[in-house]
CSV table of C-alpha atoms in Angstrom, one decimal:
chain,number,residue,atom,x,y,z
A,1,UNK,CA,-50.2,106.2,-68.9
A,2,UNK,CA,-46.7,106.4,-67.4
A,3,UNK,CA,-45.6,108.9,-70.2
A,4,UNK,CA,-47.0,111.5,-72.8
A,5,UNK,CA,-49.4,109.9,-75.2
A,6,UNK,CA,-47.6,108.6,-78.9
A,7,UNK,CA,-49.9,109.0,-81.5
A,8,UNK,CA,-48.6,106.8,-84.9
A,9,UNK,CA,-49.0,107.7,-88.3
A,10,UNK,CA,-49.6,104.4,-90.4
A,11,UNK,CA,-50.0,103.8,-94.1
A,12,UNK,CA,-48.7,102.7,-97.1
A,13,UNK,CA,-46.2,104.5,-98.6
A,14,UNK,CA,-47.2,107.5,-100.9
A,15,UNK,CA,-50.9,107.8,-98.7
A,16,UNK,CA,-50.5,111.2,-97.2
A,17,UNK,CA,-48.7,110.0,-94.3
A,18,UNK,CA,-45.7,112.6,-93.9
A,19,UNK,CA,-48.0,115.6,-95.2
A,20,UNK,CA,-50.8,114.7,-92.6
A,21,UNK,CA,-48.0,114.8,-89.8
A,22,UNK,CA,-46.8,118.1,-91.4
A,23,UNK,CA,-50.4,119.5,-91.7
A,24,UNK,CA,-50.9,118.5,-87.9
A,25,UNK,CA,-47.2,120.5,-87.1
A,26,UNK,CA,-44.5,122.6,-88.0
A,27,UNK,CA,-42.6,119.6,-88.6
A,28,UNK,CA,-40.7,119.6,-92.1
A,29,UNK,CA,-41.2,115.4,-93.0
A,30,UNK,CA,-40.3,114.8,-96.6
A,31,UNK,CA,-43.1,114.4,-98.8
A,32,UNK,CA,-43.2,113.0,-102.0
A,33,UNK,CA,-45.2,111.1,-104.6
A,34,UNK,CA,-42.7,108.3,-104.5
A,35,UNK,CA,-42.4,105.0,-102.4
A,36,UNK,CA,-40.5,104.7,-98.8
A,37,UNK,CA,-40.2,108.7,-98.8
A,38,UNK,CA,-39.9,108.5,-94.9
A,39,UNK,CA,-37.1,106.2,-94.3
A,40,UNK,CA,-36.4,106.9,-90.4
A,41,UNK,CA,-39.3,107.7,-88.0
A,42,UNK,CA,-40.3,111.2,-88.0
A,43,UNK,CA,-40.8,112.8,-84.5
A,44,UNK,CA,-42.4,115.8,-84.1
A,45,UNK,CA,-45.3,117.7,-81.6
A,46,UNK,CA,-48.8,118.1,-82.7
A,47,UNK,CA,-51.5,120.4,-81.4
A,48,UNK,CA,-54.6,118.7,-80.4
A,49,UNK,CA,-57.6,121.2,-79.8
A,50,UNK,CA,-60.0,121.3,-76.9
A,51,UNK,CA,-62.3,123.6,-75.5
A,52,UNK,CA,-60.3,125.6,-72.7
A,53,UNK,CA,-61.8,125.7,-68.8
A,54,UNK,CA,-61.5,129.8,-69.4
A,55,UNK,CA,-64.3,130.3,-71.6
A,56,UNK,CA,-66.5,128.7,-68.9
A,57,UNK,CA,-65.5,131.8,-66.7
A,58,UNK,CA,-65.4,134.4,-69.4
A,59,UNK,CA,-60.8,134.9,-68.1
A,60,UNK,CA,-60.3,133.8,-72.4
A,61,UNK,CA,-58.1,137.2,-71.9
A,62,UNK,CA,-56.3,135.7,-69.0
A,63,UNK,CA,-55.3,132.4,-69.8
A,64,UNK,CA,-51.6,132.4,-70.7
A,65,UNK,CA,-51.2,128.3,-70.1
A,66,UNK,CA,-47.4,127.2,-69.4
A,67,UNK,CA,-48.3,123.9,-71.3
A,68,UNK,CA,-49.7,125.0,-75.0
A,69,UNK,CA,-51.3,128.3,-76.0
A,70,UNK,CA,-54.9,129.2,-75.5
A,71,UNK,CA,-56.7,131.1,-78.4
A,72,UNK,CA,-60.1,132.9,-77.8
A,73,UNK,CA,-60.8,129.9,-75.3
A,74,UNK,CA,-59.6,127.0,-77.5
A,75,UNK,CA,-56.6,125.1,-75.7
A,76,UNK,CA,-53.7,123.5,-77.7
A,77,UNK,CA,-52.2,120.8,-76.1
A,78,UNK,CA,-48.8,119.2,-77.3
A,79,UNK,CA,-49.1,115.7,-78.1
A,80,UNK,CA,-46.3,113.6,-79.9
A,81,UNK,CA,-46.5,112.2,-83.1
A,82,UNK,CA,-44.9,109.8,-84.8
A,83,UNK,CA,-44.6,109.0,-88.6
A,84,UNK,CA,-43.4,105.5,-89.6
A,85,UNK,CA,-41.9,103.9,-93.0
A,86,UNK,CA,-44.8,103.1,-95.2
A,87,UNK,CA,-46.0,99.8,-94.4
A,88,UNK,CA,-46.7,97.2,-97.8
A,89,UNK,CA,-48.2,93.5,-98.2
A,90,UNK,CA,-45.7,90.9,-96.9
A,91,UNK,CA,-44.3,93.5,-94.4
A,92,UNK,CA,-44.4,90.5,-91.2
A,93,UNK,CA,-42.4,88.7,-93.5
A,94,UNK,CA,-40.0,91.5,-93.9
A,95,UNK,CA,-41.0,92.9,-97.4
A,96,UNK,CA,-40.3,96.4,-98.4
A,97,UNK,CA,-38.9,98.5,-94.5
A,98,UNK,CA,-42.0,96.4,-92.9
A,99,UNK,CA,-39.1,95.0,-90.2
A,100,UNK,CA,-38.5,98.8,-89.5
A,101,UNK,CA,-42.0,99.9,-90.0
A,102,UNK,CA,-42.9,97.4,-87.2
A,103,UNK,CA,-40.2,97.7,-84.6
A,104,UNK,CA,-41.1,101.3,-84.6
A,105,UNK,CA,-44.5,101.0,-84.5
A,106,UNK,CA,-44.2,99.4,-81.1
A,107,UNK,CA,-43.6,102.8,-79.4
A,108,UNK,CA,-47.1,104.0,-80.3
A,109,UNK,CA,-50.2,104.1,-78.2
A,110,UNK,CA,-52.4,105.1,-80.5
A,111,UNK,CA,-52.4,104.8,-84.8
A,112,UNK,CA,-54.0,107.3,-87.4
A,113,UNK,CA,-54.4,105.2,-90.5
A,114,UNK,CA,-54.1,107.3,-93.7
A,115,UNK,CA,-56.4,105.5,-96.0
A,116,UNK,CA,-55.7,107.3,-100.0
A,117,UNK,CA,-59.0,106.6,-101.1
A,118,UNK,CA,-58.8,108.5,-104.4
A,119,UNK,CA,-57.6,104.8,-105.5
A,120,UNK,CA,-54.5,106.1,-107.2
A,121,UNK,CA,-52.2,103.9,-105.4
A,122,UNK,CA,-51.6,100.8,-105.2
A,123,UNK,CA,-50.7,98.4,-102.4
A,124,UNK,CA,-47.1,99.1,-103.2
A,125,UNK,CA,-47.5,103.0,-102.9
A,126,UNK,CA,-47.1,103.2,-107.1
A,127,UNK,CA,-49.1,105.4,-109.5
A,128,UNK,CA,-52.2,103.8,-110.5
A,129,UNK,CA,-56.2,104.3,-110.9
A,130,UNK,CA,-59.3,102.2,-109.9
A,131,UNK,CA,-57.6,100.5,-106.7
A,132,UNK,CA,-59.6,100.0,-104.0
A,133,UNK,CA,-58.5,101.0,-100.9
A,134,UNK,CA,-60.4,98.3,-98.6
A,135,UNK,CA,-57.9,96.5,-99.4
A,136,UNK,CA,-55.6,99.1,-97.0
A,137,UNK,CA,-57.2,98.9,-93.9
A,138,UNK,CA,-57.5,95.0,-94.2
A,139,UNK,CA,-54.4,94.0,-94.8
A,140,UNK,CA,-52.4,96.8,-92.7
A,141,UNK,CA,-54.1,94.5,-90.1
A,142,UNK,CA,-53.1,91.9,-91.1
A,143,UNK,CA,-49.7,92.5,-91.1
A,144,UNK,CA,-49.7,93.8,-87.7
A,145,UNK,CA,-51.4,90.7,-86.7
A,146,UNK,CA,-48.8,88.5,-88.2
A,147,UNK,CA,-46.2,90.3,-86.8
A,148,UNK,CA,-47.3,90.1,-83.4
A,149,UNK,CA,-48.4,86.5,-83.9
A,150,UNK,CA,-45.3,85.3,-85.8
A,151,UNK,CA,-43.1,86.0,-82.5
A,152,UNK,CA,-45.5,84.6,-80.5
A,153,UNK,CA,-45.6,81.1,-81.9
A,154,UNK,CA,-41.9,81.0,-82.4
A,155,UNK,CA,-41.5,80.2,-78.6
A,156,UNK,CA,-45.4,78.8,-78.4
A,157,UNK,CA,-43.9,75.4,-77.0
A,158,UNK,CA,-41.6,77.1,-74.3
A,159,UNK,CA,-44.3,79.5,-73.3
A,160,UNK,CA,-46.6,77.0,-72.3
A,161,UNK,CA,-44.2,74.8,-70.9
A,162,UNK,CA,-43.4,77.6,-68.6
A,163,UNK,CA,-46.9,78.2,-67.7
A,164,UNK,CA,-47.7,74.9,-66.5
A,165,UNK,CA,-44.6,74.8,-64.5
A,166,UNK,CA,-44.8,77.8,-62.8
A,167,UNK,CA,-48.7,77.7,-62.6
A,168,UNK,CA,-49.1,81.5,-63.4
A,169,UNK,CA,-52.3,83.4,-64.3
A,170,UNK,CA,-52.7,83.9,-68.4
A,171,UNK,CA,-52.3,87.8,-67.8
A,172,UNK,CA,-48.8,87.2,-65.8
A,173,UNK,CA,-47.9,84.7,-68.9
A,174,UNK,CA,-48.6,86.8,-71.9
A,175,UNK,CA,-47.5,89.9,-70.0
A,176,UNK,CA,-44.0,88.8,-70.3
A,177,UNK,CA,-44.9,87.9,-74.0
A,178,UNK,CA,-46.4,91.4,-74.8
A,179,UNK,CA,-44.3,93.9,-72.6
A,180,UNK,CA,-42.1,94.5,-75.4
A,181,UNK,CA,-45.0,96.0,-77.2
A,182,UNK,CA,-45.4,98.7,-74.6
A,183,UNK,CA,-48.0,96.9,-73.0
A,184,UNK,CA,-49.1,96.5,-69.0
A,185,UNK,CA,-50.9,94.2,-67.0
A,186,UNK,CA,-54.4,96.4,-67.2
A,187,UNK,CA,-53.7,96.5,-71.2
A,188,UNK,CA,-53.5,92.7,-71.1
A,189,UNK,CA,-56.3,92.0,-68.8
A,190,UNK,CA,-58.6,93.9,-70.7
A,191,UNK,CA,-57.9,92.2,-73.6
A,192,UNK,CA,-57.9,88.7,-71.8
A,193,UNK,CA,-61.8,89.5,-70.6
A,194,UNK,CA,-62.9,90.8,-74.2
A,195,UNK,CA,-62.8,86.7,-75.2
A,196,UNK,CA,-65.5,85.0,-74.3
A,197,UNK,CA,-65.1,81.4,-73.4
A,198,UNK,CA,-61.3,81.3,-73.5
A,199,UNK,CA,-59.9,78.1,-72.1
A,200,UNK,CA,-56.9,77.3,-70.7
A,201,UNK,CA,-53.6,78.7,-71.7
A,202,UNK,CA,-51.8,75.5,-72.5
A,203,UNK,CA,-55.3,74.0,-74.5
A,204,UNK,CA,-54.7,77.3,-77.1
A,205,UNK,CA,-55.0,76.1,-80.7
A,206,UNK,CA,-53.8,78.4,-83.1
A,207,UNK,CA,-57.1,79.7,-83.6
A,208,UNK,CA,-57.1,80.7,-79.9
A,209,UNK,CA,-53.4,82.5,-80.2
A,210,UNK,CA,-55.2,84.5,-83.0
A,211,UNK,CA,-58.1,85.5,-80.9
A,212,UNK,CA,-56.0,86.7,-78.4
A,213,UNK,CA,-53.7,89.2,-80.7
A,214,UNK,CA,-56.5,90.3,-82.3
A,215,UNK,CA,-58.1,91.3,-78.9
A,216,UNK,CA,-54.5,92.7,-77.9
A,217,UNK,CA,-54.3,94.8,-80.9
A,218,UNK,CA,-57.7,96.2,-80.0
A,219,UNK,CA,-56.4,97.3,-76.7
A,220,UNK,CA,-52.9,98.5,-77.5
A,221,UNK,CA,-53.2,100.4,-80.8
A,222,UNK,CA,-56.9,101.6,-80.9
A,223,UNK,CA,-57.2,102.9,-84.4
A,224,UNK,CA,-58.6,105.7,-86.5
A,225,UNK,CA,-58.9,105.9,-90.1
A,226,UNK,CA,-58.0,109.2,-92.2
A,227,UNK,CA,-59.7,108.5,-95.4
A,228,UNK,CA,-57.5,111.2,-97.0
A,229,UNK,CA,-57.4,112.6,-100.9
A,230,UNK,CA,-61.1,113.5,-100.2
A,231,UNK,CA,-61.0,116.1,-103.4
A,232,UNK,CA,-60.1,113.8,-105.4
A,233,UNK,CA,-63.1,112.7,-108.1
A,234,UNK,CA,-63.5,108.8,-107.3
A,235,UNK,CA,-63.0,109.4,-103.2
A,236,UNK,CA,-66.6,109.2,-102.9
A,237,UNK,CA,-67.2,105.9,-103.6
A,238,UNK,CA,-65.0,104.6,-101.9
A,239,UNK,CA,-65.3,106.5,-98.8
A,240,UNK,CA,-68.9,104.9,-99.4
A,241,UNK,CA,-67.9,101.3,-99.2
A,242,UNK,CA,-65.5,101.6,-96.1
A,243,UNK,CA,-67.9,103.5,-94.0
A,244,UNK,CA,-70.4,100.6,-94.8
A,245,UNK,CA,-67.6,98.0,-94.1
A,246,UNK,CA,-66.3,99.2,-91.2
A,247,UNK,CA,-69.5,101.0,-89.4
A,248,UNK,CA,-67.9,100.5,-85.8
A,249,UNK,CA,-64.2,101.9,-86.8
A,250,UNK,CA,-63.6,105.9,-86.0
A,251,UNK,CA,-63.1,107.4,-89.3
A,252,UNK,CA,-62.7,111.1,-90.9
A,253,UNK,CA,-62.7,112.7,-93.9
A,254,UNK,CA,-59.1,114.2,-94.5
A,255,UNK,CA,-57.3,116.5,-97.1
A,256,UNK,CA,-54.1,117.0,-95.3
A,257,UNK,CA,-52.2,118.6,-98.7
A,258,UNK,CA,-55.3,121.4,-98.2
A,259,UNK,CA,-55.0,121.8,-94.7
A,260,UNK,CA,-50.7,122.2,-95.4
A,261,UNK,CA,-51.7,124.6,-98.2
A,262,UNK,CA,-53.8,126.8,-96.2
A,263,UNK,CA,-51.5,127.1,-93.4
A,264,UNK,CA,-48.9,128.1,-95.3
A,265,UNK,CA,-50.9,131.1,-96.5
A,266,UNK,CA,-52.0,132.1,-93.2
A,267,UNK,CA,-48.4,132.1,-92.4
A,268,UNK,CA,-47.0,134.2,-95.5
A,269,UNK,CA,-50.3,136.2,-94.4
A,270,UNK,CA,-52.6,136.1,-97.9
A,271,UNK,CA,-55.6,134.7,-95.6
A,272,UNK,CA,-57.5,134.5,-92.5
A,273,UNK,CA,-57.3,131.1,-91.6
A,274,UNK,CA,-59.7,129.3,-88.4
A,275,UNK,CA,-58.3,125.9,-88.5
A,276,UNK,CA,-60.5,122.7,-88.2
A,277,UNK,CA,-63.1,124.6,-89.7
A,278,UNK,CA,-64.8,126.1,-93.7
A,279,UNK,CA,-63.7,129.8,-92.5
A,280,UNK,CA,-61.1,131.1,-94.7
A,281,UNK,CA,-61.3,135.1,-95.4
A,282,UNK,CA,-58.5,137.2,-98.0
A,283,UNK,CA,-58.1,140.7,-98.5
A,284,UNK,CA,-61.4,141.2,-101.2
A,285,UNK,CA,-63.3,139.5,-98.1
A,286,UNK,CA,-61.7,142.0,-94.9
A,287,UNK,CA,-60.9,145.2,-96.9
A,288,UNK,CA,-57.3,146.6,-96.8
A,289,UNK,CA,-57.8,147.6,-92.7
A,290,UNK,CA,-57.2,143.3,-92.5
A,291,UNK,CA,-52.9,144.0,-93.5
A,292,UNK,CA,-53.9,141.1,-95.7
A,293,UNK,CA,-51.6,140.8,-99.0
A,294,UNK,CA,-53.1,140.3,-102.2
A,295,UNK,CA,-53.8,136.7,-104.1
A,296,UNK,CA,-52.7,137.2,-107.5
A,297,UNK,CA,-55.1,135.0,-109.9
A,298,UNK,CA,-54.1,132.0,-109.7
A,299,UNK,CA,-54.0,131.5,-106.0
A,300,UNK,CA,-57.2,132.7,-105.8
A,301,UNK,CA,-58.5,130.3,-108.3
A,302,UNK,CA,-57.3,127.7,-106.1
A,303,UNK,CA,-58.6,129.4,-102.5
A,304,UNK,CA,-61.9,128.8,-104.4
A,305,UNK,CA,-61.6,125.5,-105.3
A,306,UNK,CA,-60.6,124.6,-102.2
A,307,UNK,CA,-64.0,126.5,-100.6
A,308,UNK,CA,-65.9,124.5,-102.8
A,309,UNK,CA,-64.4,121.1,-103.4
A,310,UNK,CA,-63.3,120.5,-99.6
A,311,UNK,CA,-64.5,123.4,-96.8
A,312,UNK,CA,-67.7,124.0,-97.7
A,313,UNK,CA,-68.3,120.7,-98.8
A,314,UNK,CA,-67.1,118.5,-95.5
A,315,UNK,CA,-67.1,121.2,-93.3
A,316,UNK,CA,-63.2,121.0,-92.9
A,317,UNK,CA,-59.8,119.9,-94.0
A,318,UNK,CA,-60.4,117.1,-91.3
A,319,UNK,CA,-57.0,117.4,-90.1
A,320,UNK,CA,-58.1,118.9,-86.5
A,321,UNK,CA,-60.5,116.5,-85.8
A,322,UNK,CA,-58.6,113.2,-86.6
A,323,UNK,CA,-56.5,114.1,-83.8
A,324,UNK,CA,-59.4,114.9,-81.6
A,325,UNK,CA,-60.7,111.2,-82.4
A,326,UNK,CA,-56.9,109.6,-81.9
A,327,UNK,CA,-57.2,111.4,-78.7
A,328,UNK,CA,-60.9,110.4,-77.9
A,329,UNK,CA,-59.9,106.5,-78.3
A,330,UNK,CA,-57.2,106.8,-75.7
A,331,UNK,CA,-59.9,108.7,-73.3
A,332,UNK,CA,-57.4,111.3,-72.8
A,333,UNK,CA,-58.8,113.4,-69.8
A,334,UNK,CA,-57.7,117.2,-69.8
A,335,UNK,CA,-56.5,119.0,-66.8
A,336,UNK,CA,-56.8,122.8,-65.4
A,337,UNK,CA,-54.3,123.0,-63.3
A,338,UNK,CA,-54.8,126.3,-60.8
A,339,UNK,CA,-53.4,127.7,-58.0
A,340,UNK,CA,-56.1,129.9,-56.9
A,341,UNK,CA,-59.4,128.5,-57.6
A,342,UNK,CA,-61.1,132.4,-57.3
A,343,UNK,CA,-58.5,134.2,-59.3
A,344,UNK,CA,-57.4,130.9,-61.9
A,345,UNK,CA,-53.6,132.2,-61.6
A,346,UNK,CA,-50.7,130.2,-62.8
């Protein structure tokens, strides 16, 4: 990868889109229970979580990284992330920003979809209960697919023409057709050999141009799903039926309004926060000796319900670890980098 990894967040609007990308950052994305909310792209740096090479050498003290911050041997490496307009049915066609949405989406590499599967939006982003959110992930897809397919057929006839003429391999013809994805030839040869049985260029039906995006799409944005709202009372069933739909697909369990919630008390310094994990401690847990402040009633009423409806339920907010799986479908290899091998300096 010529350049730093672009993770993108995708979604309807009104999914947890913006408040996942502030949960994973510092970033200050509106939010809002409303439609289109995010209007332009919002930029910002995440912190993706590895182990560090120092605990494996006991120097946890030492390492003082130039790229990051190392805490008590757990490495946080920068990674860019990128949240788009919300995406909504008929999006290829240009509905809603989907024109936007979709020209910007073309910078990512990678895309965390946040599925809202408390089913209290609809396709459109609006207030709602009962809808299912299968219907998300499928046609999110879809739209991609059209997108990407609906420029390809457009110069179908010249494209083949050209490939006759000039006699070139497939990957050298659709690599001029999918470079302005972001795509290169290893991308495009990957996805060439993941179709069994694929004939000629120039014999493609429109069945075979299908085939092809939808092998492309595999290889250029490799997908994981945030099923997010996870506190929410009908979530279970419905995380239920897209685990059993989509058994192969990288998914995780997210409450990114928790996760933004917590932090923010860590930072105003009520609580003791380990993030990516159940561990939450407050002043009655640590004694006074902690320089904790005190949660007045009603914010520990909610700490509480947010031990027992999401942390020690799930294990997490499932924020840290859906950038860990973004990551893992890239196969993102960390790197040490050392000057001295015996003393790890610099």
């Amino acid at each position: 990868m010529p350049r730093d990894p672009l993770i993108g967040i995708v979604g309807k609007p009104s999914s947890g889109k913006s408040t996942t990308l502030n949960s994973l950052t510092d970033a200050n994305a509106k939010m809002g229970a409303f439609p289109f909310t995010t209007i332009d792209p919002n930029r910002a740096t995440g912190y993706l979580q590895i182990d560090c090479a120092c605990a494996r050498y006991g120097k946890e003290d030492l390492c003082k990284p130039n790229y990051g911050w190392c805490s008590k041997g757990k490495r946080h490496v920068p990674i860019e992330l990128l949240d788009v307009a919300g995406l909504i049915p008929g999006a290829s066609q240009g509905l809603g920003l989907g024109n936007k949405f979709l020209d910007d989406l073309r910078q990512a590499d990678a895309l965390i979809h946040v599925v809202d599967v408390s089913g209290t939006t609809d396709s459109n982003g609006k207030a709602t209960r009962g809808y299912d959110p299968l219907q998300d992930i499928e046609w999110l897809q879809d739209e991609i697919r059209l997108w990407i397919e609906g420029n390809l057929q457009k110069r179908w006839g010249t494209i083949v023409r050209r490939h006759t003429a000039t006699k070139s391999p497939i990957v050298e013809t659709l690599r001029a057709q999918f470079g302005g994805y972001g795509a290169n030839m290893n991308m495009i040869a990957k996805a060439v050999d993941s179709i069994p049985d694929l004939p000629p260029l120039e014999e493609w039906d429109n069945e075979w141009i299908t085939k092809m995006v939808k092998a492309f799409m595999k290889v250029k944005f490799p997908t994981v799903l945030a099923l997010n709202k996870i506190d929410h009372p009908d979530a279970d069933k419905n995380v239920s039926k897209i685990l059993l739909k989509y058994p192969d697909t990288r998914a995780v369990l997210t409450s990114a309004i928790t996760e933004v919630f917590l932090r923010k008390l860590a930072k105003q310094n009520y609580i003791k926060y380990e993030e990516g994990t159940e561990f939450i401690d407050t002043l009655e847990d640590l004694g006074e000796e902690s320089g904790l402040k005190p949660l007045d009633e009603k914010l520990m009423q909610r700490v509480e319900n947010i031990r027992d409806l999401v942390l020690y339920r799930f294990g997490s907010t499932g924020v840290v670890q859906v950038l860990q799986e973004a990551a893992k479908v890239l196969d993102l290899v960390p790197i040490f980098t050392v000057r001295n091998i015996q003393t790890f300096t610099e």
